[in-house]
Coordinates of C-alpha atoms in Angstrom, one line a residue:
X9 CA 0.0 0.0 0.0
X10 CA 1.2 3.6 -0.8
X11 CA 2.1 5.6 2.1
X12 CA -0.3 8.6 2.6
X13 CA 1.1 12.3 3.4
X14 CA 0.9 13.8 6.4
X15 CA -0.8 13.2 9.9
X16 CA -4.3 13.7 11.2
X17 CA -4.9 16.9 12.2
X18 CA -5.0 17.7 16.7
X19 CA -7.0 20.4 17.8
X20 CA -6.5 22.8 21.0
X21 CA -9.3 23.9 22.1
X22 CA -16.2 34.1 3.7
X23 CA -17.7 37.5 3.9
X24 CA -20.9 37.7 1.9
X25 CA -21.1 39.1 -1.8
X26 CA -22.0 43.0 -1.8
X27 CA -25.4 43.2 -3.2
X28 CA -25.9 44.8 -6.8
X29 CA -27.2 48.3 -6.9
X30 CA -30.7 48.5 -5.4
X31 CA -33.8 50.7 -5.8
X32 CA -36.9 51.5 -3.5
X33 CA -39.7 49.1 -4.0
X34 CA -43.3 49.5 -3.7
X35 CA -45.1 46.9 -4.1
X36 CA -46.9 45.0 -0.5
X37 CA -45.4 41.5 1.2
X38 CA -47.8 39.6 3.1
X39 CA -46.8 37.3 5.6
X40 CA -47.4 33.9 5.2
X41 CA -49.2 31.7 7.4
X42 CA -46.9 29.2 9.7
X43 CA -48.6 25.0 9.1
X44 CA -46.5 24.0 12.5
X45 CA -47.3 26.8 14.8
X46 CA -50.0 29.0 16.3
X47 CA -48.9 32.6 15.2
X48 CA -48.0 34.6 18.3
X49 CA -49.1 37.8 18.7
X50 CA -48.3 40.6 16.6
X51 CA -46.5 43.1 17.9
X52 CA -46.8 46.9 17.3
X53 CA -43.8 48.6 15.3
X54 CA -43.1 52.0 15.1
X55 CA -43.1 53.1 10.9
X56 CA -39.3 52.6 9.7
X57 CA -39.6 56.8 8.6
X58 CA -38.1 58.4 11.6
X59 CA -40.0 61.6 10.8
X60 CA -43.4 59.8 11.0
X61 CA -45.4 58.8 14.3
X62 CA -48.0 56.3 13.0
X63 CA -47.4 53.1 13.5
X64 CA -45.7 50.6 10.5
X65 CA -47.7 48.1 9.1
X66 CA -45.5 44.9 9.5
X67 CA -47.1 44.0 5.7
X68 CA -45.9 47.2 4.4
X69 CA -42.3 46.4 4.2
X70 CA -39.1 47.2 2.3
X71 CA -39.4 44.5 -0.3
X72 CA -35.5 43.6 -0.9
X73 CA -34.7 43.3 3.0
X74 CA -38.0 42.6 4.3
X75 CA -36.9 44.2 7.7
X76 CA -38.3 47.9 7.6
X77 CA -41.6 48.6 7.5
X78 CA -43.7 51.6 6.7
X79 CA -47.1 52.8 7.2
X80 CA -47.4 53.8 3.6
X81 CA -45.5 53.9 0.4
X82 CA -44.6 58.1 0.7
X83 CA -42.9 56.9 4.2
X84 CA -40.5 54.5 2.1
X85 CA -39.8 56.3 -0.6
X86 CA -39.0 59.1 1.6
X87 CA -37.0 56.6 4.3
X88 CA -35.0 55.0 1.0
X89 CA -31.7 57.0 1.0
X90 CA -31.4 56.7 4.3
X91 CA -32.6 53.0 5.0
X92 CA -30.6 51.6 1.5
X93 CA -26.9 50.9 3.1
X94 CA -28.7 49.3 5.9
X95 CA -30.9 47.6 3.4
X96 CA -27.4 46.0 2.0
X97 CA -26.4 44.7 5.5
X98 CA -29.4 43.2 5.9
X99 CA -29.3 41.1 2.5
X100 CA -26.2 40.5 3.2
X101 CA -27.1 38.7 6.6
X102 CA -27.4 34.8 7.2
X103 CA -28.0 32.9 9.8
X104 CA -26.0 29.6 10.3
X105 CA -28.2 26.4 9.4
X106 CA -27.6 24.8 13.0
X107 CA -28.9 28.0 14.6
X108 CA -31.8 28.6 12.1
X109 CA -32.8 25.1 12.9
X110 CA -32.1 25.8 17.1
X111 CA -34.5 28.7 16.8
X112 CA -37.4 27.1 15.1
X113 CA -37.2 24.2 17.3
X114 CA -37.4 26.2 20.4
X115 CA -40.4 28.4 18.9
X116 CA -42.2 25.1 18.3
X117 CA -41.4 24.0 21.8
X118 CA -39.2 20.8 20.5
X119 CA -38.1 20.0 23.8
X120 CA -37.2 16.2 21.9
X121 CA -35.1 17.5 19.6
X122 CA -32.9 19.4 22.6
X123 CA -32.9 16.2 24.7
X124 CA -32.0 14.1 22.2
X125 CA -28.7 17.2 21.1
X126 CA -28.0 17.4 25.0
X127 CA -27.9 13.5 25.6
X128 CA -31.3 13.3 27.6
X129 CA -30.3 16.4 29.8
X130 CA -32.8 19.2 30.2
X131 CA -30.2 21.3 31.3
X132 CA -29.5 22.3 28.1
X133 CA -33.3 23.2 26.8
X134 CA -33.9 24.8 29.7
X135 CA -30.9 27.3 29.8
X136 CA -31.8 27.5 25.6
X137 CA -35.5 28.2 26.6
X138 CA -34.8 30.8 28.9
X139 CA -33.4 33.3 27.0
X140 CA -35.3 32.4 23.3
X141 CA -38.7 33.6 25.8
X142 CA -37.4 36.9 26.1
X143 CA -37.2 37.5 21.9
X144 CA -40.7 37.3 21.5
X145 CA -42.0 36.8 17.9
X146 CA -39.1 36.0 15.6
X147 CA -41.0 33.2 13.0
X148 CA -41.9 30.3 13.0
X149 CA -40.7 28.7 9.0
X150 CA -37.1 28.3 7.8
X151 CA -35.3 30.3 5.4
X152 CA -35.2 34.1 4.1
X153 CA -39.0 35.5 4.3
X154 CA -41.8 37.0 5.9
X155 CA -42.7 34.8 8.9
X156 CA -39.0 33.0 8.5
X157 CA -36.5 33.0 11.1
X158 CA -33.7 34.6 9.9
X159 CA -35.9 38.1 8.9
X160 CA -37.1 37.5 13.1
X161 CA -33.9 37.7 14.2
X162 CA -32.7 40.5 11.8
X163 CA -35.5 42.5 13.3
X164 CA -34.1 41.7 16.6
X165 CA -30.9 42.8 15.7
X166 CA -32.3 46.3 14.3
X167 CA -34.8 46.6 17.1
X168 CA -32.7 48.8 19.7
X169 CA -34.1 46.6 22.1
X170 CA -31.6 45.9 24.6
X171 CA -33.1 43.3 26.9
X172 CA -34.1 41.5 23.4
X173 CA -30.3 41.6 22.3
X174 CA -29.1 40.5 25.3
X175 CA -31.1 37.4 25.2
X176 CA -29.7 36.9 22.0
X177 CA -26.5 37.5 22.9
X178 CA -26.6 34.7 25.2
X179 CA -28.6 32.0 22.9
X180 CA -25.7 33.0 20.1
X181 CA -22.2 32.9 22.6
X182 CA -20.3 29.8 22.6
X183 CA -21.6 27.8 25.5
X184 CA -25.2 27.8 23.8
X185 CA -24.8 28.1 19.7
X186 CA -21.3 29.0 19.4
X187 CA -22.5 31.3 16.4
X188 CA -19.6 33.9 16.1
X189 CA -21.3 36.0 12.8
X190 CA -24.3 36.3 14.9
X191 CA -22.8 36.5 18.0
X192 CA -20.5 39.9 16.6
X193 CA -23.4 41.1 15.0
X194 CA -25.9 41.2 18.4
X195 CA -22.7 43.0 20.0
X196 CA -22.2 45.3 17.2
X197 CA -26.2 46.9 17.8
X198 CA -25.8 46.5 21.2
X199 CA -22.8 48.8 21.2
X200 CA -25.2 51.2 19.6
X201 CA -27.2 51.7 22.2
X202 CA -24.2 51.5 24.7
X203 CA -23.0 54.8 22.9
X204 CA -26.3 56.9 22.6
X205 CA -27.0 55.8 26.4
X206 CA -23.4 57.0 26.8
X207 CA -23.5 60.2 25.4
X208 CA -26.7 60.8 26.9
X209 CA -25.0 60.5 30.7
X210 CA -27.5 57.2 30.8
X211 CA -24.7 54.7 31.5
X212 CA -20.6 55.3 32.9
X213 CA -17.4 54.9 31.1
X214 CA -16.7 51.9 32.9
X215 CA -19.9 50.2 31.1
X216 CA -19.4 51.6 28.0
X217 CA -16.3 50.0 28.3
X218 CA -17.4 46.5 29.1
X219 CA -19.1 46.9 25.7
X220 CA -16.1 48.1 24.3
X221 CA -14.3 44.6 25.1
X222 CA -17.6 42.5 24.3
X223 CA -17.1 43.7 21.0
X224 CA -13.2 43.4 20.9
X225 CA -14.2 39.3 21.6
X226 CA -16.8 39.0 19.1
X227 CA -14.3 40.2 16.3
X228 CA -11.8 37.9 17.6
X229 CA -14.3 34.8 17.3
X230 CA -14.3 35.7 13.6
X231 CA -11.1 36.3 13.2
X232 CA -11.7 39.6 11.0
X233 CA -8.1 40.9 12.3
X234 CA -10.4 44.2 13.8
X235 CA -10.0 43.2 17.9
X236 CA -7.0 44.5 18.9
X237 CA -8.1 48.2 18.6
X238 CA -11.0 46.8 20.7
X239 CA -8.7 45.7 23.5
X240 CA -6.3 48.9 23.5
X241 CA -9.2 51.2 24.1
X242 CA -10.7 49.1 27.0
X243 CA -7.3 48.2 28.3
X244 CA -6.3 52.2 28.4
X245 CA -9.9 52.7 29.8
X246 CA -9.9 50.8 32.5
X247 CA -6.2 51.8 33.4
X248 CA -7.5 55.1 33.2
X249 CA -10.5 54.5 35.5
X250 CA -10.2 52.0 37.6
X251 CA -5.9 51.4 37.7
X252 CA -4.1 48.8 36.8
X253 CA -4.1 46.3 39.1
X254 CA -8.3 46.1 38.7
X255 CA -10.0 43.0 37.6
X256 CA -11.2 44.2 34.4
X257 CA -8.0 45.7 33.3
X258 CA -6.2 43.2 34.1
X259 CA -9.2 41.1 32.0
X260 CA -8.4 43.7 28.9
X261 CA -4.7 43.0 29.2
X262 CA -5.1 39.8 29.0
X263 CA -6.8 40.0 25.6
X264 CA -4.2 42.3 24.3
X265 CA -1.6 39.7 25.5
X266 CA -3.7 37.3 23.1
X267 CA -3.4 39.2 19.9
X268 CA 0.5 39.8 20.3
X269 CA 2.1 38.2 17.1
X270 CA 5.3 37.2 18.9
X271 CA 4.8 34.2 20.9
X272 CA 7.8 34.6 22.8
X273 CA 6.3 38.0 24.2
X274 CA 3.0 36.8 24.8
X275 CA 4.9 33.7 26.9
X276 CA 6.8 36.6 28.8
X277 CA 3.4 38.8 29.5
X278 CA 1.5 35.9 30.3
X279 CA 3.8 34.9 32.6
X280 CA 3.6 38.3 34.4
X281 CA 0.2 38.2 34.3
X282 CA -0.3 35.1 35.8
X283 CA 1.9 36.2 38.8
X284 CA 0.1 39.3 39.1
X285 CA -3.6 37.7 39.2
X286 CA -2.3 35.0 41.8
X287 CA -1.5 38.0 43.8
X288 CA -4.3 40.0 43.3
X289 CA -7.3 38.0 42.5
X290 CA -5.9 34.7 43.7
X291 CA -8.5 31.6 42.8
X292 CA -10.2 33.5 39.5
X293 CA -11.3 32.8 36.2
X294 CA -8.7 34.9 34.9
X295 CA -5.7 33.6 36.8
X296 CA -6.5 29.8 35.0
X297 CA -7.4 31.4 31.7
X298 CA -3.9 32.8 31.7
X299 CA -2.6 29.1 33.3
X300 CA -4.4 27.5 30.4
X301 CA -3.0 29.9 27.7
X302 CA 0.8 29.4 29.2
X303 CA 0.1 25.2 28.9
X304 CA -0.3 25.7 25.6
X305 CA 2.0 28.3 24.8
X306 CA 4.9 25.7 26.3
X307 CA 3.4 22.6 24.5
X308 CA 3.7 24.6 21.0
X309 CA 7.4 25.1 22.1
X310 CA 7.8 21.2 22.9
X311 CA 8.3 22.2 26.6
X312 CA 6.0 19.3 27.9
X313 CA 6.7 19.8 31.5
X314 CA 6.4 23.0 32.1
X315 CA 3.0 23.0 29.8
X316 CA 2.0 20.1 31.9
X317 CA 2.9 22.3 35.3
X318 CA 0.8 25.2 34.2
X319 CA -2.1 22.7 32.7
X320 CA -1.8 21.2 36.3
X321 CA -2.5 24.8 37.9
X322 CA -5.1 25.8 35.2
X323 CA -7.1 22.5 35.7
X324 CA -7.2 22.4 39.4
X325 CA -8.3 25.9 39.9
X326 CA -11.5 25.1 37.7
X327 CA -12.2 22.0 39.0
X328 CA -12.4 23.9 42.9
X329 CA -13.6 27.0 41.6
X330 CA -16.3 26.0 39.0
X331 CA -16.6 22.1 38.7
X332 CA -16.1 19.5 36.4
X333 CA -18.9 20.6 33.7
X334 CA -18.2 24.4 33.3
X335 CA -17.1 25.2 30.0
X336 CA -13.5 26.6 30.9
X337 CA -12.6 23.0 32.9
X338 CA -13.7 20.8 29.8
X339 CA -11.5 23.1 27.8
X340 CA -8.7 22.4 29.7
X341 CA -9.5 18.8 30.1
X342 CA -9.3 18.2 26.3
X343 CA -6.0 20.2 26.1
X344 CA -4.5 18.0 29.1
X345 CA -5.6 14.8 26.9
X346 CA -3.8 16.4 23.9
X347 CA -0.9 16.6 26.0
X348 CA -0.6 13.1 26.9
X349 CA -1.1 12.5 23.2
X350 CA 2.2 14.5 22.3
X351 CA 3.7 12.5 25.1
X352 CA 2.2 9.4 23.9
X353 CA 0.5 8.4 27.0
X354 CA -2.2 6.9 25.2
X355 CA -3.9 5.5 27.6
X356 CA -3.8 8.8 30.1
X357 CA -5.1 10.9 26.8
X358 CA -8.3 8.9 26.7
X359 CA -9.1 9.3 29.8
X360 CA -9.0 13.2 29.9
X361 CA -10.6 13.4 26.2
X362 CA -13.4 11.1 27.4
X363 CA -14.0 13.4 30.8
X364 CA -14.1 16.3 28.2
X365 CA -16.5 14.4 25.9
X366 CA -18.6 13.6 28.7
X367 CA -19.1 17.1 30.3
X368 CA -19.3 18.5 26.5
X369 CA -21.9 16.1 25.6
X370 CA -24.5 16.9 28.7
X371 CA -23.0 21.1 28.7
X372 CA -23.1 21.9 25.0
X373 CA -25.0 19.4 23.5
X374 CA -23.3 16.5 20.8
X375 CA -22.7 18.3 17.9
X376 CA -21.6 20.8 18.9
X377 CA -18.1 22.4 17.7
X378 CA -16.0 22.3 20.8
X379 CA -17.5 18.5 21.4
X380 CA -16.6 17.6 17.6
X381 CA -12.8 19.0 19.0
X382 CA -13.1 16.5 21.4
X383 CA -14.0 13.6 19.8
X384 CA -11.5 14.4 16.8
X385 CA -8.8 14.2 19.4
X386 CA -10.2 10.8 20.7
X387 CA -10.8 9.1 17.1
X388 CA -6.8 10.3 16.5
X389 CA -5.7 8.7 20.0
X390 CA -7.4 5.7 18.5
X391 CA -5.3 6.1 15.4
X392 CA -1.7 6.8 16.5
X393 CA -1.4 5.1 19.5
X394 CA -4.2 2.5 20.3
X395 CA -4.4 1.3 16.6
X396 CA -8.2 0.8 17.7
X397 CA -9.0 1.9 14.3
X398 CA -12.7 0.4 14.5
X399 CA -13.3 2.9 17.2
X400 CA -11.7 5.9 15.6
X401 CA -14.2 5.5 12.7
X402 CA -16.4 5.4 15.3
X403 CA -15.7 8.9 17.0
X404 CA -14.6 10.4 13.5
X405 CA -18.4 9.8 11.8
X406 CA -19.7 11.1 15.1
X407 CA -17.5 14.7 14.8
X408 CA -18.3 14.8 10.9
X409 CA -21.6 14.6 11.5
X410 CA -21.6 17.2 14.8
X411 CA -20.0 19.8 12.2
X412 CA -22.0 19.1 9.4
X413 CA -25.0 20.1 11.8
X414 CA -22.9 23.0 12.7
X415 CA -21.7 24.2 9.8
X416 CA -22.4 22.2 6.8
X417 CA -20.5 20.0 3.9
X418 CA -18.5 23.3 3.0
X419 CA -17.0 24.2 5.6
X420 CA -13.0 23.8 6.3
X421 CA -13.6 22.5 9.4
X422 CA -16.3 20.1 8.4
X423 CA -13.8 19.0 5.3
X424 CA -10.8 18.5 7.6
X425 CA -13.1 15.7 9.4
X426 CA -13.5 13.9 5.9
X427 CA -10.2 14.4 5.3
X428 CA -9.1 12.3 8.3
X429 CA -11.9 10.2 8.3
X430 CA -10.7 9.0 4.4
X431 CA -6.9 8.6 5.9
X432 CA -8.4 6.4 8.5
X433 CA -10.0 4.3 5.5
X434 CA -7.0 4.0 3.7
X435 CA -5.4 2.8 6.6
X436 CA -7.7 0.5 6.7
X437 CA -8.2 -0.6 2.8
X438 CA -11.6 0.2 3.0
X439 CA -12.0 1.2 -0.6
X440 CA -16.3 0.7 -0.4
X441 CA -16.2 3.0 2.2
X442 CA -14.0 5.9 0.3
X443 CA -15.9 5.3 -2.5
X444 CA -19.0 6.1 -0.8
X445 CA -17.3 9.6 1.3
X446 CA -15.7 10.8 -1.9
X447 CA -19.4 11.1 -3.7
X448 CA -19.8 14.2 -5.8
X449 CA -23.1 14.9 -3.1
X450 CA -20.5 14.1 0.0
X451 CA -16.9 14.8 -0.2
X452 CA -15.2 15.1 -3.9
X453 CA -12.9 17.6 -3.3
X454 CA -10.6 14.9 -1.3
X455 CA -9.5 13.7 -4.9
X456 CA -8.6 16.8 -5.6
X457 CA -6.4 17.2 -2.4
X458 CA -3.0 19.4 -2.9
X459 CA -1.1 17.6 -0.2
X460 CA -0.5 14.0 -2.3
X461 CA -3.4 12.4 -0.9
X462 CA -6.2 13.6 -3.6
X463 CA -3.4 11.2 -5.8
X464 CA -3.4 8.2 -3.6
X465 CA -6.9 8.6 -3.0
X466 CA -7.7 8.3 -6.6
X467 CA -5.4 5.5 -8.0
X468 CA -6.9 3.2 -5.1
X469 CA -10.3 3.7 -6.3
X470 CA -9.4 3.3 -9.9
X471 CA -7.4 -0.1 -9.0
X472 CA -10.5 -1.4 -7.0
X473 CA -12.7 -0.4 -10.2
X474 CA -10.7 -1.7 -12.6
X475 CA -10.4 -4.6 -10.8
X476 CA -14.2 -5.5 -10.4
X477 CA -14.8 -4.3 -13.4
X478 CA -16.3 -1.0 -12.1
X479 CA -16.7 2.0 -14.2

């Protein structure tokens, strides 16, 4: 057999198109009505025009983004030049399909489908169900439309509603959806109002500043290179405000510490950092965040000791301060596991991985992203060091089909999980099986591979249909 490139991947823990040029529209959207729920009722909205008092008619609405609505034509027409770059925004807006399909299933009152995602744990529904009650009508039908989920929550979003957002904000973070588009976009409107309450002497600085470095977080889950100007203002803020040896600005220094393109500064700062919270804050979140980020700092430099000394502190701090199943202590669970893998401690990586899937599994709910991280990492412990290749199918079918819920066929990270679920097949000369994964409806790009295994790939499928006289 032909040896295949590279290893599995281990894991620590596009923009839309610009719409074409648009004109106002006049012509009346109706709503349609829902076949698998009672409508709720309709709320009152103010008409879109801000220079008009009546009240909009929610089936008078801007017909491209179907988001604004009017009390009569004259108020559009005369709302247009205003209202058409925010018209763009919102047609360029989409929601994720595993959080268009979370939101439909919690306005139908699905409790199933939630117990069946959070392992038969109602923990998970219930923390969900608590904050979708607070959005009030957002749809009840899938996909881009009057009545449809996505408009709902782009009304949300350009409600000004801040108990609505916040609710949001919650359902969208990462210990509930783990939707980072949606998540930067609820922060981005609630910044809004954080500045107009701001300059109206209706909140501090200092909260207007916790805004500040909400926002600064939400860019970094996207990765749009835009948080580190977000950090700098809060950091100096705070400094400014409250000194420097406060909670949040030593929170804010932290996060600039995290965007710090030399890893052999951020080693140095987080170093000080952790010294200084051990001093100051003593057993805190932020004195294991900083643990957690110096284990893996030290395992990236092959310093497996010393990563393992400051997993040690990070892990133990959680596990006294927060408990086995709070997001932070599974984090650091699966990153101990990966440790043990470098050290190939096999049977000591399983066992923290498993912990991790465990808590993951009841906390976030199976398919979700960080839990498909999780059991990656096990199917690859199966791989390298257990040769349990049975099971590593097992787990790898498992995360492939957690992050196609997630995030669909197309996505890189879903497309890394084929890719190591087809090296596991080779491994295991299970050409039916790569046959069926490299379909043109499942995964046909891993023929195309750059890397040398779209090649190998390719002339093993062609030998086994040659040789059964397969076309």
């Amino acid at each position: 057999m032909a040896d295949l490139p590279a290893n599995p991947l281990l894991y620590d823990d596009q923009a839309p198109q610009p719409p074409q040029e648009d004109l106002p529209v006049d012509h009346v959207v109706s709503a349609p009505s829902c076949p698998l729920a009672s409508p709720p009722p309709v709320e009152e909205r103010a008409c879109s025009n801000p220079g008009c008092a009546r009240p909009g008619d929610t089936n008078k609405r801007c017909g491209k983004c179907l988001v604004s609505c009017y009390c009569s034509r004259e108020c559009q027409v005369a709302h247009w030049k205003s209202h058409k770059a925010q018209c763009r925004l919102n047609r360029s807006f989409e929601l994720s399909a595993a959080t268009e399909e979370h939101l439909l299933c919690l306005n139908l009152d699905f409790e199933r489908y939630f117990l069946d995602h959070f392992g038969g744990d109602e923990r998970g529904y219930r923390r969900y169900k608590s904050h979708f009650d607070k959005l009030g009508d957002i749809g009840s039908t899938q996909g881009r439309s009057i009545g449809g989920i996505t408009i709902g929550v782009l009304e949300v979003l350009r409600s000004g509603d801040r108990q609505k957002l916040e609710a949001l904000e919650k359902l969208c973070e990462e210990r509930c959806f783990d939707d980072p588009a949606l998540t930067l976009e609820t922060r981005k409107s609630l910044m809004e109002i954080l500045e107009k309450e701001y300059e109206a002497g209706e909140v501090t600085e200092e909260e207007l500043l916790d805004g500040v470095l909400a926002l600064g977080r939400a860019h970094n889950l996207t990765m749009d290179g835009l948080c580190p100007a977000f950090f700098e203002r809060a950091r100096e803020g705070y400094n400014r405000l409250l000194g420097p040896d406060h909670e949040k600005t030593l929170e804010a220094e932290y996060s600039v510490t995290s965007q710090l393109r030399s890893e052999k500064e951020q080693v140095k700062l987080y170093k000080n950092l952790l010294n200084r919270t051990l001093r100051i804050l003593g057993d805190h979140e932020l004195t294991f965040d900083t643990a957690n980020e110096l284990g893996i700092k030290m395992k990236n430099k092959n310093d497996l000791e010393a990563s393992m000394k400051y997993y040690d502190i990070a892990l133990k701090g959680q596990l006294r301060l927060m408990g086995e199943e709070h997001q932070k202590t599974l984090r650091t669970l699966n990153n101990v596991g990966l440790l043990y893998h470098n050290m190939e401690n096999w049977e000591k990586s399983l066992e923290f991985n498993r912990r991790a899937l465990k808590g993951k599994e009841k906390v976030l709910g199976r398919t979700h992203p960080s839990t498909c991280t999780t059991l990656m990492n096990i199917a690859n412990t199966y791989v390298d060091g257990l040769k349990d290749y049975a099971n590593a199918e097992k787990m790898y079918r498992m995360a492939l089909d957690g992050r196609e819920k997630s995030f669909g066929k197309g996505h890189q990270d879903t497309k890394d999980c084929a890719k190591n679920l087809a090296r596991l097949l080779f491994m295991m000369d299970d050409v039916k099986k790569l046959k069926e994964l490299t379909k043109i409806e499942n995964y046909p790009h891993l023929l195309r591979e750059p890397d040398g295994i779209g090649d190998v790939l390719t002339r093993m499928i062609k030998k086994y249909n040659d040789e059964n006289g397969f076309s």
